[in-house]
Short mmCIF file of C-alpha atoms in Angstrom, two decimals:
data_model
loop_
_atom_site.label_atom_id
_atom_site.label_comp_id
_atom_site.label_asym_id
_atom_site.label_seq_id
_atom_site.Cartn_x
_atom_site.Cartn_y
_atom_site.Cartn_z
CA LYS A 832 132.30 127.91 151.06
CA THR A 833 129.28 129.79 149.74
CA VAL A 834 128.60 132.70 152.05
CA GLN A 835 125.22 134.29 152.58
CA ILE A 836 123.56 136.77 154.89
CA LEU A 837 121.78 133.97 156.81
CA ASP A 838 124.78 132.73 158.78
CA GLU A 839 123.09 131.32 161.87
CA LEU A 840 121.47 128.14 160.59
CA GLU A 841 120.23 125.04 162.37
CA LEU A 842 121.27 122.08 160.23
CA PRO A 843 119.74 118.63 160.58
CA ARG A 844 122.06 115.78 161.49
CA PRO A 845 122.91 113.67 159.63
CA CYS A 846 123.07 116.00 156.64
CA ILE A 847 125.31 114.08 154.18
CA ASP A 848 124.62 110.59 152.82
CA MET A 849 127.50 109.14 150.79
CA ALA A 850 126.59 105.45 151.03
CA THR A 851 125.93 105.15 147.29
CA VAL A 852 125.90 108.26 145.11
CA GLY A 853 125.59 111.50 147.05
CA TYR A 854 122.73 113.18 148.88
CA ASN A 855 122.71 116.10 151.28
CA VAL A 856 120.33 118.39 153.11
CA GLU A 857 122.91 120.87 154.29
CA TRP A 858 123.59 124.53 153.65
CA SER A 859 127.05 125.67 152.68
CA GLN A 860 127.33 128.34 155.36
CA GLU A 861 128.40 127.10 158.79
CA LEU A 862 130.54 130.09 159.81
CA LYS A 863 129.69 133.70 160.41
CA LEU A 864 130.46 135.94 157.43
CA GLU A 865 133.36 137.57 159.22
CA GLN A 866 134.81 134.17 160.13
CA SER A 867 134.53 133.04 156.51
CA LEU A 868 136.58 136.00 155.34
CA GLU A 869 139.21 135.25 157.96
CA GLU A 870 139.47 131.61 156.83
CA TYR A 871 140.04 132.70 153.21
CA VAL A 872 142.78 135.07 154.36
CA LYS A 873 144.39 132.44 156.58
CA ALA A 874 144.41 129.99 153.67
CA ALA A 875 146.11 132.49 151.36
CA MET A 876 148.69 133.35 154.01
CA LEU A 877 149.43 129.71 154.81
CA ILE A 878 149.91 128.86 151.13
CA ARG A 879 152.41 131.71 150.86
CA VAL A 880 154.19 130.38 153.96
CA LEU A 881 154.37 126.90 152.42
CA GLN A 882 155.88 128.38 149.27
CA ALA A 883 158.44 130.35 151.28
CA ALA A 884 159.31 127.25 153.30
CA GLY A 885 159.98 125.26 150.14
CA VAL A 886 157.27 122.72 150.92
CA THR A 887 155.26 123.04 147.72
CA GLY A 888 157.84 122.79 144.96
CA GLY A 889 157.20 122.53 141.24
CA PRO A 890 154.58 124.67 139.51
CA ALA A 891 153.03 125.75 142.82
CA ASP A 892 156.06 127.94 143.45
CA HIS A 893 155.70 129.76 140.14
CA GLU A 894 151.98 130.13 139.51
CA PRO A 895 149.56 132.16 141.63
CA VAL A 896 146.97 130.24 143.63
CA LEU A 897 143.60 131.61 142.60
CA PHE A 898 140.78 132.05 145.08
CA ASP A 899 137.23 132.25 143.81
CA MET A 900 134.53 133.78 145.97
CA SER A 901 131.27 131.86 146.23
CA VAL A 902 128.28 133.95 147.26
CA GLY A 903 124.51 133.34 147.44
CA TYR A 904 121.59 133.22 147.41
CA ASP A 905 119.41 136.22 146.55
CA LEU A 906 119.81 139.87 145.60
CA LYS A 907 118.49 141.26 148.87
CA GLY A 908 121.00 139.25 150.89
CA ILE A 909 123.95 140.04 148.62
CA GLN A 910 123.23 143.76 148.88
CA GLN A 911 123.40 143.69 152.70
CA PRO A 912 126.33 145.56 154.30
CA ARG A 913 127.87 142.43 155.84
CA VAL A 914 127.98 140.55 152.51
CA ARG A 915 129.35 143.65 150.80
CA ALA A 916 132.01 143.84 153.53
CA PHE A 917 132.97 140.22 152.85
CA ILE A 918 133.40 140.95 149.14
CA GLU A 919 135.39 144.12 149.78
CA GLY A 920 137.53 142.21 152.28
CA MET A 921 138.38 139.69 149.58
CA LEU A 922 139.26 142.46 147.14
CA ASP A 923 141.54 144.06 149.72
CA ALA A 924 142.44 141.89 152.71
CA SER A 925 145.14 144.24 154.02
CA ALA A 926 143.49 144.84 157.40
CA THR A 927 142.92 141.14 158.08
CA ILE A 928 146.44 140.24 156.93
CA GLU A 929 148.01 142.75 159.31
CA ARG A 930 145.84 141.55 162.18
CA LEU A 931 146.86 137.93 161.59
CA ARG A 932 150.53 138.55 160.75
CA PRO A 933 151.72 138.51 164.41
CA GLU A 934 150.32 134.97 164.82
CA LEU A 935 152.88 133.58 162.35
CA PRO A 936 156.33 132.29 163.31
CA ALA A 937 158.84 135.14 163.25
CA GLU A 938 160.63 133.95 160.10
CA TYR A 939 157.43 134.27 158.04
CA ARG A 940 155.86 137.43 159.44
CA ASP A 941 157.38 139.79 156.88
CA LEU A 942 156.41 137.83 153.77
CA ASP A 943 154.81 139.71 150.89
CA PHE A 944 151.22 138.56 151.38
CA GLN A 945 149.07 139.75 148.50
CA PRO A 946 146.08 141.77 149.76
CA LYS A 947 143.92 141.12 146.68
CA LEU A 948 142.70 137.60 147.35
CA SER A 949 140.16 137.44 144.56
CA ASP A 950 138.36 139.46 141.91
CA THR A 951 136.23 136.55 140.68
CA LEU A 952 132.94 135.31 142.08
CA THR A 953 130.70 132.32 141.44
CA LEU A 954 127.05 133.01 142.15
CA SER A 955 124.95 130.27 143.71
CA THR A 956 121.20 130.81 143.74
CA PHE A 957 118.25 129.16 145.43
CA HIS A 958 116.37 126.50 143.53
CA GLY A 959 113.48 128.52 142.20
CA CYS A 960 115.36 131.83 141.99
CA PRO A 961 113.64 133.79 139.17
CA PRO A 962 115.79 134.30 136.06
CA ASP A 963 115.38 138.08 136.21
CA GLU A 964 116.76 138.09 139.76
CA ILE A 965 119.77 136.01 138.72
CA GLU A 966 120.47 138.60 136.04
CA ARG A 967 120.09 141.51 138.46
CA ILE A 968 122.45 139.88 140.97
CA ILE A 969 125.22 139.52 138.38
CA GLU A 970 124.63 143.09 137.18
CA HIS A 971 124.96 144.28 140.78
CA LEU A 972 128.23 142.37 141.23
CA PHE A 973 129.56 143.81 137.96
CA GLU A 974 128.62 147.38 138.78
CA ALA A 975 129.01 147.63 142.56
CA HIS A 976 132.17 145.55 142.94
CA GLY A 977 133.77 145.26 139.49
CA LEU A 978 133.90 141.47 139.77
CA ASN A 979 134.42 138.87 137.07
CA CYS A 980 131.46 136.53 137.54
CA ILE A 981 130.37 132.96 136.97
CA VAL A 982 126.71 132.01 137.38
CA LYS A 983 126.04 128.50 138.66
CA LEU A 984 123.05 126.93 136.92
CA ASN A 985 120.70 124.11 137.87
CA PRO A 986 120.39 120.68 136.21
CA THR A 987 116.64 121.28 135.82
CA LEU A 988 117.54 123.42 132.79
CA LEU A 989 117.41 120.15 130.84
CA GLY A 990 113.64 120.20 131.27
CA PRO A 991 111.53 117.38 132.75
CA GLU A 992 111.45 115.12 129.69
CA ALA A 993 115.18 115.19 128.94
CA LEU A 994 116.26 115.04 132.58
CA ARG A 995 113.98 112.16 133.52
CA GLY A 996 114.86 110.39 130.30
CA LEU A 997 118.52 110.42 131.30
CA LEU A 998 118.02 109.81 135.01
CA HIS A 999 115.38 107.07 134.77
CA ASP A 1000 115.44 105.52 131.31
CA ARG A 1001 119.16 105.67 130.50
CA LEU A 1002 120.80 105.52 133.95
CA GLY A 1003 118.17 103.52 135.83
CA TYR A 1004 117.67 105.73 138.88
CA HIS A 1005 113.91 105.10 138.93
CA GLU A 1006 113.65 105.63 142.69
CA VAL A 1007 114.99 109.19 142.39
CA GLN A 1008 112.06 111.54 141.85
CA VAL A 1009 112.45 115.21 140.93
CA PRO A 1010 109.43 117.27 142.06
CA ASP A 1011 107.46 118.88 139.25
CA ALA A 1012 107.73 122.18 141.12
CA ALA A 1013 111.50 122.17 140.59
CA PHE A 1014 111.01 122.55 136.85
CA GLU A 1015 108.19 125.06 137.23
CA LYS A 1016 110.08 127.40 139.57
CA ASP A 1017 113.60 127.24 138.12
CA ALA A 1018 114.76 129.14 135.06
CA HIS A 1019 113.94 127.42 131.77
CA TRP A 1020 116.49 126.82 129.02
CA GLN A 1021 115.56 129.72 126.77
CA GLN A 1022 115.42 132.10 129.73
CA ALA A 1023 118.92 131.02 130.74
CA LEU A 1024 120.23 131.43 127.19
CA ASP A 1025 118.77 134.92 127.07
CA PHE A 1026 120.24 136.20 130.32
CA VAL A 1027 123.59 134.53 129.69
CA GLY A 1028 123.79 136.35 126.36
CA ARG A 1029 122.85 139.71 127.87
CA LEU A 1030 125.24 139.33 130.80
CA GLY A 1031 128.05 138.31 128.47
CA ALA A 1032 127.52 141.47 126.43
CA LYS A 1033 127.44 143.60 129.58
CA ALA A 1034 130.65 142.02 130.85
CA ASP A 1035 132.34 142.76 127.53
CA ALA A 1036 131.22 146.40 127.72
CA LEU A 1037 132.62 146.71 131.25
CA GLY A 1038 135.86 144.90 130.48
CA LEU A 1039 134.97 142.06 132.85
CA GLY A 1040 134.85 138.29 132.53
CA PHE A 1041 131.67 136.23 132.56
CA GLY A 1042 130.93 132.52 132.34
CA VAL A 1043 128.67 129.75 133.57
CA LYS A 1044 129.05 126.78 135.90
CA PHE A 1045 127.39 123.39 135.53
CA THR A 1046 125.83 122.45 137.83
CA ASN A 1047 124.18 122.90 141.15
CA THR A 1048 122.98 119.75 142.91
CA LEU A 1049 119.65 118.28 141.79
CA ILE A 1050 116.68 118.70 144.11
CA VAL A 1051 114.89 115.36 144.64
CA LYS A 1052 112.33 113.88 147.02
CA ASN A 1053 113.70 112.47 150.28
CA HIS A 1054 113.01 108.76 149.77
CA ARG A 1055 115.84 106.95 151.56
CA GLY A 1056 114.97 107.30 155.25
CA PHE A 1057 118.53 108.38 156.07
CA PHE A 1058 117.75 112.02 156.76
CA PRO A 1059 115.20 113.27 159.29
CA ALA A 1060 111.59 112.91 158.12
CA THR A 1061 111.20 116.67 158.48
CA GLU A 1062 113.28 117.04 155.30
CA ALA A 1063 110.86 116.58 152.40
CA GLU A 1064 113.58 117.13 149.80
CA MET A 1065 117.28 116.49 149.45
CA TYR A 1066 120.01 117.26 146.91
CA LEU A 1067 121.62 114.73 144.58
CA SER A 1068 125.30 114.78 143.59
CA GLY A 1069 127.88 112.30 142.34
CA PRO A 1070 127.82 109.98 139.28
CA PRO A 1071 124.28 110.62 137.94
CA LEU A 1072 124.76 114.38 138.21
CA HIS A 1073 127.88 114.10 136.03
CA VAL A 1074 125.80 112.85 133.13
CA LEU A 1075 123.12 115.52 133.55
CA ALA A 1076 125.65 118.35 133.83
CA MET A 1077 127.69 117.15 130.85
CA HIS A 1078 124.58 117.14 128.68
CA LEU A 1079 124.03 120.78 129.65
CA VAL A 1080 127.62 121.57 128.65
CA GLN A 1081 126.96 120.01 125.25
CA ARG A 1082 123.66 121.82 124.84
CA LEU A 1083 125.15 125.22 125.71
CA ARG A 1084 128.05 124.76 123.30
CA ALA A 1085 125.71 123.56 120.57
CA GLU A 1086 123.80 126.83 120.93
CA LEU A 1087 126.57 129.34 121.71
CA GLY A 1088 129.78 127.65 120.60
CA ASP A 1089 132.82 128.31 122.76
CA ARG A 1090 131.85 131.88 123.57
CA PHE A 1091 131.70 131.47 127.35
CA PRO A 1092 134.11 129.75 129.74
CA ILE A 1093 132.47 126.88 131.60
CA SER A 1094 133.27 125.86 135.16
CA PHE A 1095 132.28 122.32 136.10
CA SER A 1096 131.31 120.50 139.28
CA ALA A 1097 129.32 117.27 138.98
CA GLY A 1098 130.48 113.76 139.78
CA ILE A 1099 134.15 114.39 139.08
CA ASP A 1100 136.56 111.62 140.09
CA LYS A 1101 140.00 110.35 139.08
CA GLN A 1102 138.55 108.49 136.09
CA ASN A 1103 136.77 111.40 134.40
CA PHE A 1104 138.85 114.36 135.57
CA ALA A 1105 141.10 114.18 132.51
CA ASP A 1106 138.02 114.11 130.26
CA ALA A 1107 136.63 117.26 131.87
CA VAL A 1108 139.99 118.93 131.28
CA ALA A 1109 139.98 117.73 127.66
CA LEU A 1110 136.68 119.55 127.16
CA GLY A 1111 138.35 122.80 128.26
CA LEU A 1112 136.26 123.07 131.43
CA THR A 1113 137.90 125.25 134.04
CA PRO A 1114 138.01 125.21 136.93
CA VAL A 1115 137.02 121.59 137.46
CA THR A 1116 135.94 121.21 141.08
CA VAL A 1117 135.35 118.17 143.26
CA CYS A 1118 133.27 117.40 146.33
CA SER A 1119 131.37 114.10 146.57
CA ASP A 1120 134.31 111.88 145.63
CA LEU A 1121 136.47 113.43 148.36
CA LEU A 1122 133.85 112.41 150.93
CA LYS A 1123 134.60 108.75 150.25
CA ALA A 1124 137.30 106.62 151.89
CA GLY A 1125 140.65 108.40 151.69
CA GLY A 1126 139.23 111.91 151.74
CA TYR A 1127 141.57 114.57 150.38
CA GLY A 1128 144.15 111.82 149.90
CA ARG A 1129 142.23 110.84 146.77
CA ALA A 1130 143.17 114.10 145.03
CA PRO A 1131 146.71 113.27 143.81
CA ALA A 1132 145.30 110.42 141.70
CA TYR A 1133 143.35 112.99 139.66
CA LEU A 1134 146.52 114.77 138.58
CA GLU A 1135 148.39 111.52 138.06
CA ALA A 1136 145.65 110.32 135.72
CA LEU A 1137 145.71 113.61 133.81
CA ALA A 1138 149.50 113.53 133.52
CA ALA A 1139 149.35 109.96 132.19
CA ARG A 1140 146.79 110.94 129.54
CA MET A 1141 148.90 113.94 128.53
CA ARG A 1142 152.03 111.80 128.20
CA ALA A 1143 150.12 109.22 126.16
CA VAL A 1144 149.24 111.78 123.49
CA GLY A 1145 152.48 113.75 123.73
CA ALA A 1146 150.93 116.95 125.09
CA PRO A 1147 153.28 119.26 127.04
CA ASP A 1148 150.50 121.56 128.29
CA ILE A 1149 146.73 121.66 128.75
CA ASP A 1150 145.86 123.48 125.52
CA GLN A 1151 147.83 121.03 123.39
CA TYR A 1152 146.26 118.18 125.35
CA ILE A 1153 142.80 119.51 124.42
CA ILE A 1154 143.74 119.31 120.73
CA ARG A 1155 145.28 115.84 120.99
CA ALA A 1156 143.09 114.19 123.67
CA TYR A 1157 140.68 112.24 121.44
CA GLY A 1158 142.49 112.33 118.11
CA LEU A 1159 140.21 115.08 116.81
CA GLY A 1160 142.91 117.67 116.22
CA GLN A 1161 142.60 117.43 112.43
CA ALA A 1162 138.82 117.79 112.53
CA ALA A 1163 139.20 120.85 114.73
CA LEU A 1164 141.87 122.29 112.43
CA ASP A 1165 139.61 121.85 109.41
CA GLY A 1166 137.21 124.37 110.93
CA VAL A 1167 139.83 127.09 111.41
CA ALA A 1168 140.54 129.59 108.63
CA LEU A 1169 144.29 129.36 107.98
CA PRO A 1170 146.69 130.30 105.18
CA PRO A 1171 147.77 127.12 103.31
CA ALA A 1172 151.37 127.32 104.51
CA GLN A 1173 150.28 127.70 108.15
CA ARG A 1174 147.86 124.79 107.80
CA ALA A 1175 150.65 122.60 106.47
CA LEU A 1176 152.82 123.48 109.48
CA CYS A 1177 149.99 122.59 111.86
CA GLU A 1178 149.28 119.27 110.16
CA THR A 1179 152.96 118.35 110.22
CA ALA A 1180 153.23 119.18 113.92
CA LEU A 1181 150.03 117.25 114.65
CA ASN A 1182 151.22 114.13 112.82
CA THR A 1183 154.83 114.15 114.03
CA GLY A 1184 154.37 115.12 117.68
CA GLY A 1185 155.60 118.65 117.12
CA ASP A 1186 154.75 121.79 119.07
CA LEU A 1187 151.23 122.76 118.05
CA ARG A 1188 151.38 126.16 119.68
CA THR A 1189 154.45 127.19 117.70
CA ALA A 1190 153.08 125.78 114.45
CA ALA A 1191 149.73 127.58 114.72
CA GLY A 1192 151.08 130.89 115.99
CA GLU A 1193 148.33 133.47 116.38
CA HIS A 1194 145.75 130.91 115.21
CA PHE A 1195 146.43 128.56 118.12
CA PRO A 1196 143.57 129.86 120.38
CA ALA A 1197 141.07 129.30 117.56
CA TRP A 1198 142.34 125.74 117.11
CA VAL A 1199 141.98 125.02 120.83
CA SER A 1200 138.49 126.54 120.82
CA ALA A 1201 137.40 124.34 117.92
CA ALA A 1202 138.87 121.29 119.67
CA ARG A 1203 136.81 122.01 122.80
CA LEU A 1204 133.63 121.80 120.73
CA HIS A 1205 134.67 118.59 118.95
CA ASN A 1206 135.73 116.97 122.22
CA THR A 1207 132.42 117.88 123.85
CA ALA A 1208 130.42 116.29 121.03
CA HIS A 1209 132.67 113.21 121.27
CA TYR A 1210 132.63 112.67 125.05
CA VAL A 1211 129.19 113.64 126.31
CA PRO A 1212 126.86 111.21 124.44
CA GLY A 1213 128.69 108.18 125.80
CA THR A 1214 128.26 109.16 129.43
CA ALA A 1215 124.59 108.16 129.49
CA ASP A 1216 125.50 104.60 128.43
CA ASP A 1217 128.59 104.25 130.62
CA PRO A 1218 127.84 101.63 133.33
CA ARG A 1219 129.95 103.47 135.91
CA TYR A 1220 127.33 106.24 136.09
CA ALA A 1221 124.31 103.93 136.16
CA GLN A 1222 122.21 102.94 139.16
CA ALA A 1223 123.24 99.29 139.01
CA LYS A 1224 126.90 100.21 139.49
CA ASN A 1225 126.16 102.62 142.34
CA ALA A 1226 123.45 100.77 144.26
CA LYS A 1227 125.62 98.74 146.63
CA PRO A 1228 126.62 100.54 149.85
CA PRO A 1229 130.11 100.06 151.33
CA ARG A 1230 130.70 96.69 152.97
CA LYS A 1231 130.18 96.63 156.72
CA VAL A 1232 132.39 94.38 158.85
CA GLY A 1233 129.54 93.44 161.17
CA SER A 1234 131.34 94.19 164.43
CA HIS A 1235 129.51 96.14 167.13
CA LEU A 1236 131.01 99.54 167.80
CA ALA A 1237 131.88 100.09 171.47
CA LEU A 1238 133.38 103.09 173.20
CA PHE A 1239 136.94 101.75 172.96
CA ASP A 1240 138.87 99.43 170.66
CA CYS A 1241 136.98 99.86 167.42
CA LEU A 1242 138.30 98.07 164.35
CA THR A 1243 140.78 100.97 163.81
CA CYS A 1244 140.61 100.68 160.05
CA ASP A 1245 141.12 104.46 160.27
CA LYS A 1246 138.93 105.19 157.25
CA CYS A 1247 136.92 107.74 159.24
CA VAL A 1248 139.96 109.92 160.01
CA PRO A 1249 141.11 111.08 156.55
CA VAL A 1250 137.63 111.04 154.99
CA CYS A 1251 136.26 113.84 157.19
CA PRO A 1252 136.69 117.31 155.63
CA ASN A 1253 136.03 118.88 159.04
CA ALA A 1254 138.74 116.81 160.79
CA ALA A 1255 136.10 115.76 163.31
CA ASN A 1256 137.76 112.38 163.95
CA PHE A 1257 141.19 112.07 165.53
CA THR A 1258 143.37 109.42 167.16
CA LEU A 1259 144.76 108.99 170.67
CA ASP A 1260 147.89 106.94 171.20
CA GLY A 1261 147.60 103.44 172.63
CA PRO A 1262 147.57 100.65 173.69
CA ALA A 1263 147.26 101.26 177.41
CA THR A 1264 145.66 100.07 180.62
CA LEU A 1265 143.64 102.69 182.44
CA PRO A 1266 142.07 102.53 185.89
CA ARG A 1267 138.30 102.23 185.73
CA GLN A 1268 137.01 105.02 187.93
CA VAL A 1269 133.39 105.42 188.98
CA LEU A 1270 131.57 107.85 191.21
CA ALA A 1271 130.14 106.20 194.31
CA ARG A 1272 127.82 107.81 196.81
CA THR A 1273 128.95 107.40 200.41
CA ALA A 1274 127.77 108.77 203.74
CA SER A 1275 130.21 111.65 203.36
CA GLY A 1276 129.26 112.42 199.76
CA TRP A 1277 130.41 111.39 196.29
CA GLN A 1278 133.81 109.74 195.96
CA VAL A 1279 135.89 108.39 193.07
CA VAL A 1280 136.33 104.64 193.44
CA GLU A 1281 138.55 102.42 191.31
CA GLU A 1282 136.87 99.25 190.07
CA GLY A 1283 139.36 97.29 188.06
CA ALA A 1284 140.92 98.52 184.84
CA VAL A 1285 140.12 99.18 181.19
CA ALA A 1286 142.56 97.48 178.83
CA LEU A 1287 142.96 99.24 175.47
CA SER A 1288 144.53 96.78 173.05
CA LYS A 1289 144.36 98.55 169.69
CA LYS A 1290 147.17 100.65 168.23
CA HIS A 1291 145.19 103.78 169.05
CA GLN A 1292 141.72 104.97 169.97
CA ILE A 1293 139.56 107.13 167.72
CA ALA A 1294 137.70 110.08 169.17
CA ASN A 1295 135.27 112.60 167.72
CA TYR A 1296 134.62 116.33 168.02
CA ALA A 1297 130.83 116.17 168.07
CA ASP A 1298 130.34 119.80 167.02
CA PHE A 1299 132.45 119.25 163.88
CA CYS A 1300 130.66 116.06 162.83
CA ASN A 1301 128.08 115.84 160.03
CA GLU A 1302 127.12 112.28 161.09
CA CYS A 1303 127.63 111.23 157.49
CA GLY A 1304 127.92 107.53 158.27
CA ASN A 1305 131.16 107.08 156.32
#
């Protein structure tokens, strides 16, 4: 999803390893810039069609679907005309909408498609991007495009001692080695604090939004032998990254309070999604877990788990859930300056299951903000000692059935079909008996000769679009 000026890349295959945690050696850009814009527009139009067709239902019919641009990786590239055209096309997609409109079924062609797809952007930067360049990129996006911006930061901000202490000593991933150069080249903690503060002030002056995202993947040495030997380094995601990123959330809030919104992407799954929401992180995004068996079909369980947690504490909405999630609502309230009568109303609502928003009135945002800080201090320390994030729990690869894969009649467990985000694997109906045809050379030339038959006994056959496949091994 992250677009960049270098949009003709040769990617090694395989490029994704999801056998245990998550490793990759890929780039995010596999389409031309112009194609990327078109896919964003198509997505927005199709969602509007689904709403009009009554397919979505519930909140999706009443709330806007927000698109967030993701752009990288350096200032020179982002200033190029083609990247600028992508951004402007997201701010006003009218021309692309009108070009695509005739491709829709007649009953949906005249829908009110919104031309402004997005006015928010998350910046991804190279590992080793200098802190002053990160700052200049965000300033450019503020000034040239009027965008609300999020800057995505690297886990190396923890510093070598803290990061390796968590990764090796607490979580047990001793085989995972982060190159010293990663810490030397990336922004350091104080540098990041400084430019985040300056960019926040600039955003306020311009009437724009600004926040941070934790985190990028972690650059590590290629030690597993899964990727081509030409790749000296690879990028870690999944469970261990969750712990590293959460510790950065805690560190930022310890320094700056709840001043900046925090977006989060690191090892999210159905078990910790509700915790990330309880910390007030938004948006919470997912990748590695959806590359496991079930694919996008795993996503509903995230919302089901969140809804169950909300019901358990009697929270009708996210903000009230943040206050009630860990039973720290009173501690958060104690830090908010309130008139005595208002405080009594809040305490009564908190203890009797009442509406906290109504009770707190204009002080409700301050209560939620205080709860975010308390929840962060409560949740994060335990992640480093939680076995589900440790190496021992994530060392065993998926069980293999031991059967030899032939051209036809595989096991047809069908796990490979939904798990692929590129829809590279698909099924062909069966069973069937097909003539076995071979080319034979005769005196008069090549001829097709039938030599028996091929009996296909399984319920269907699974085929693969090679150009869409990342050879992930799932």
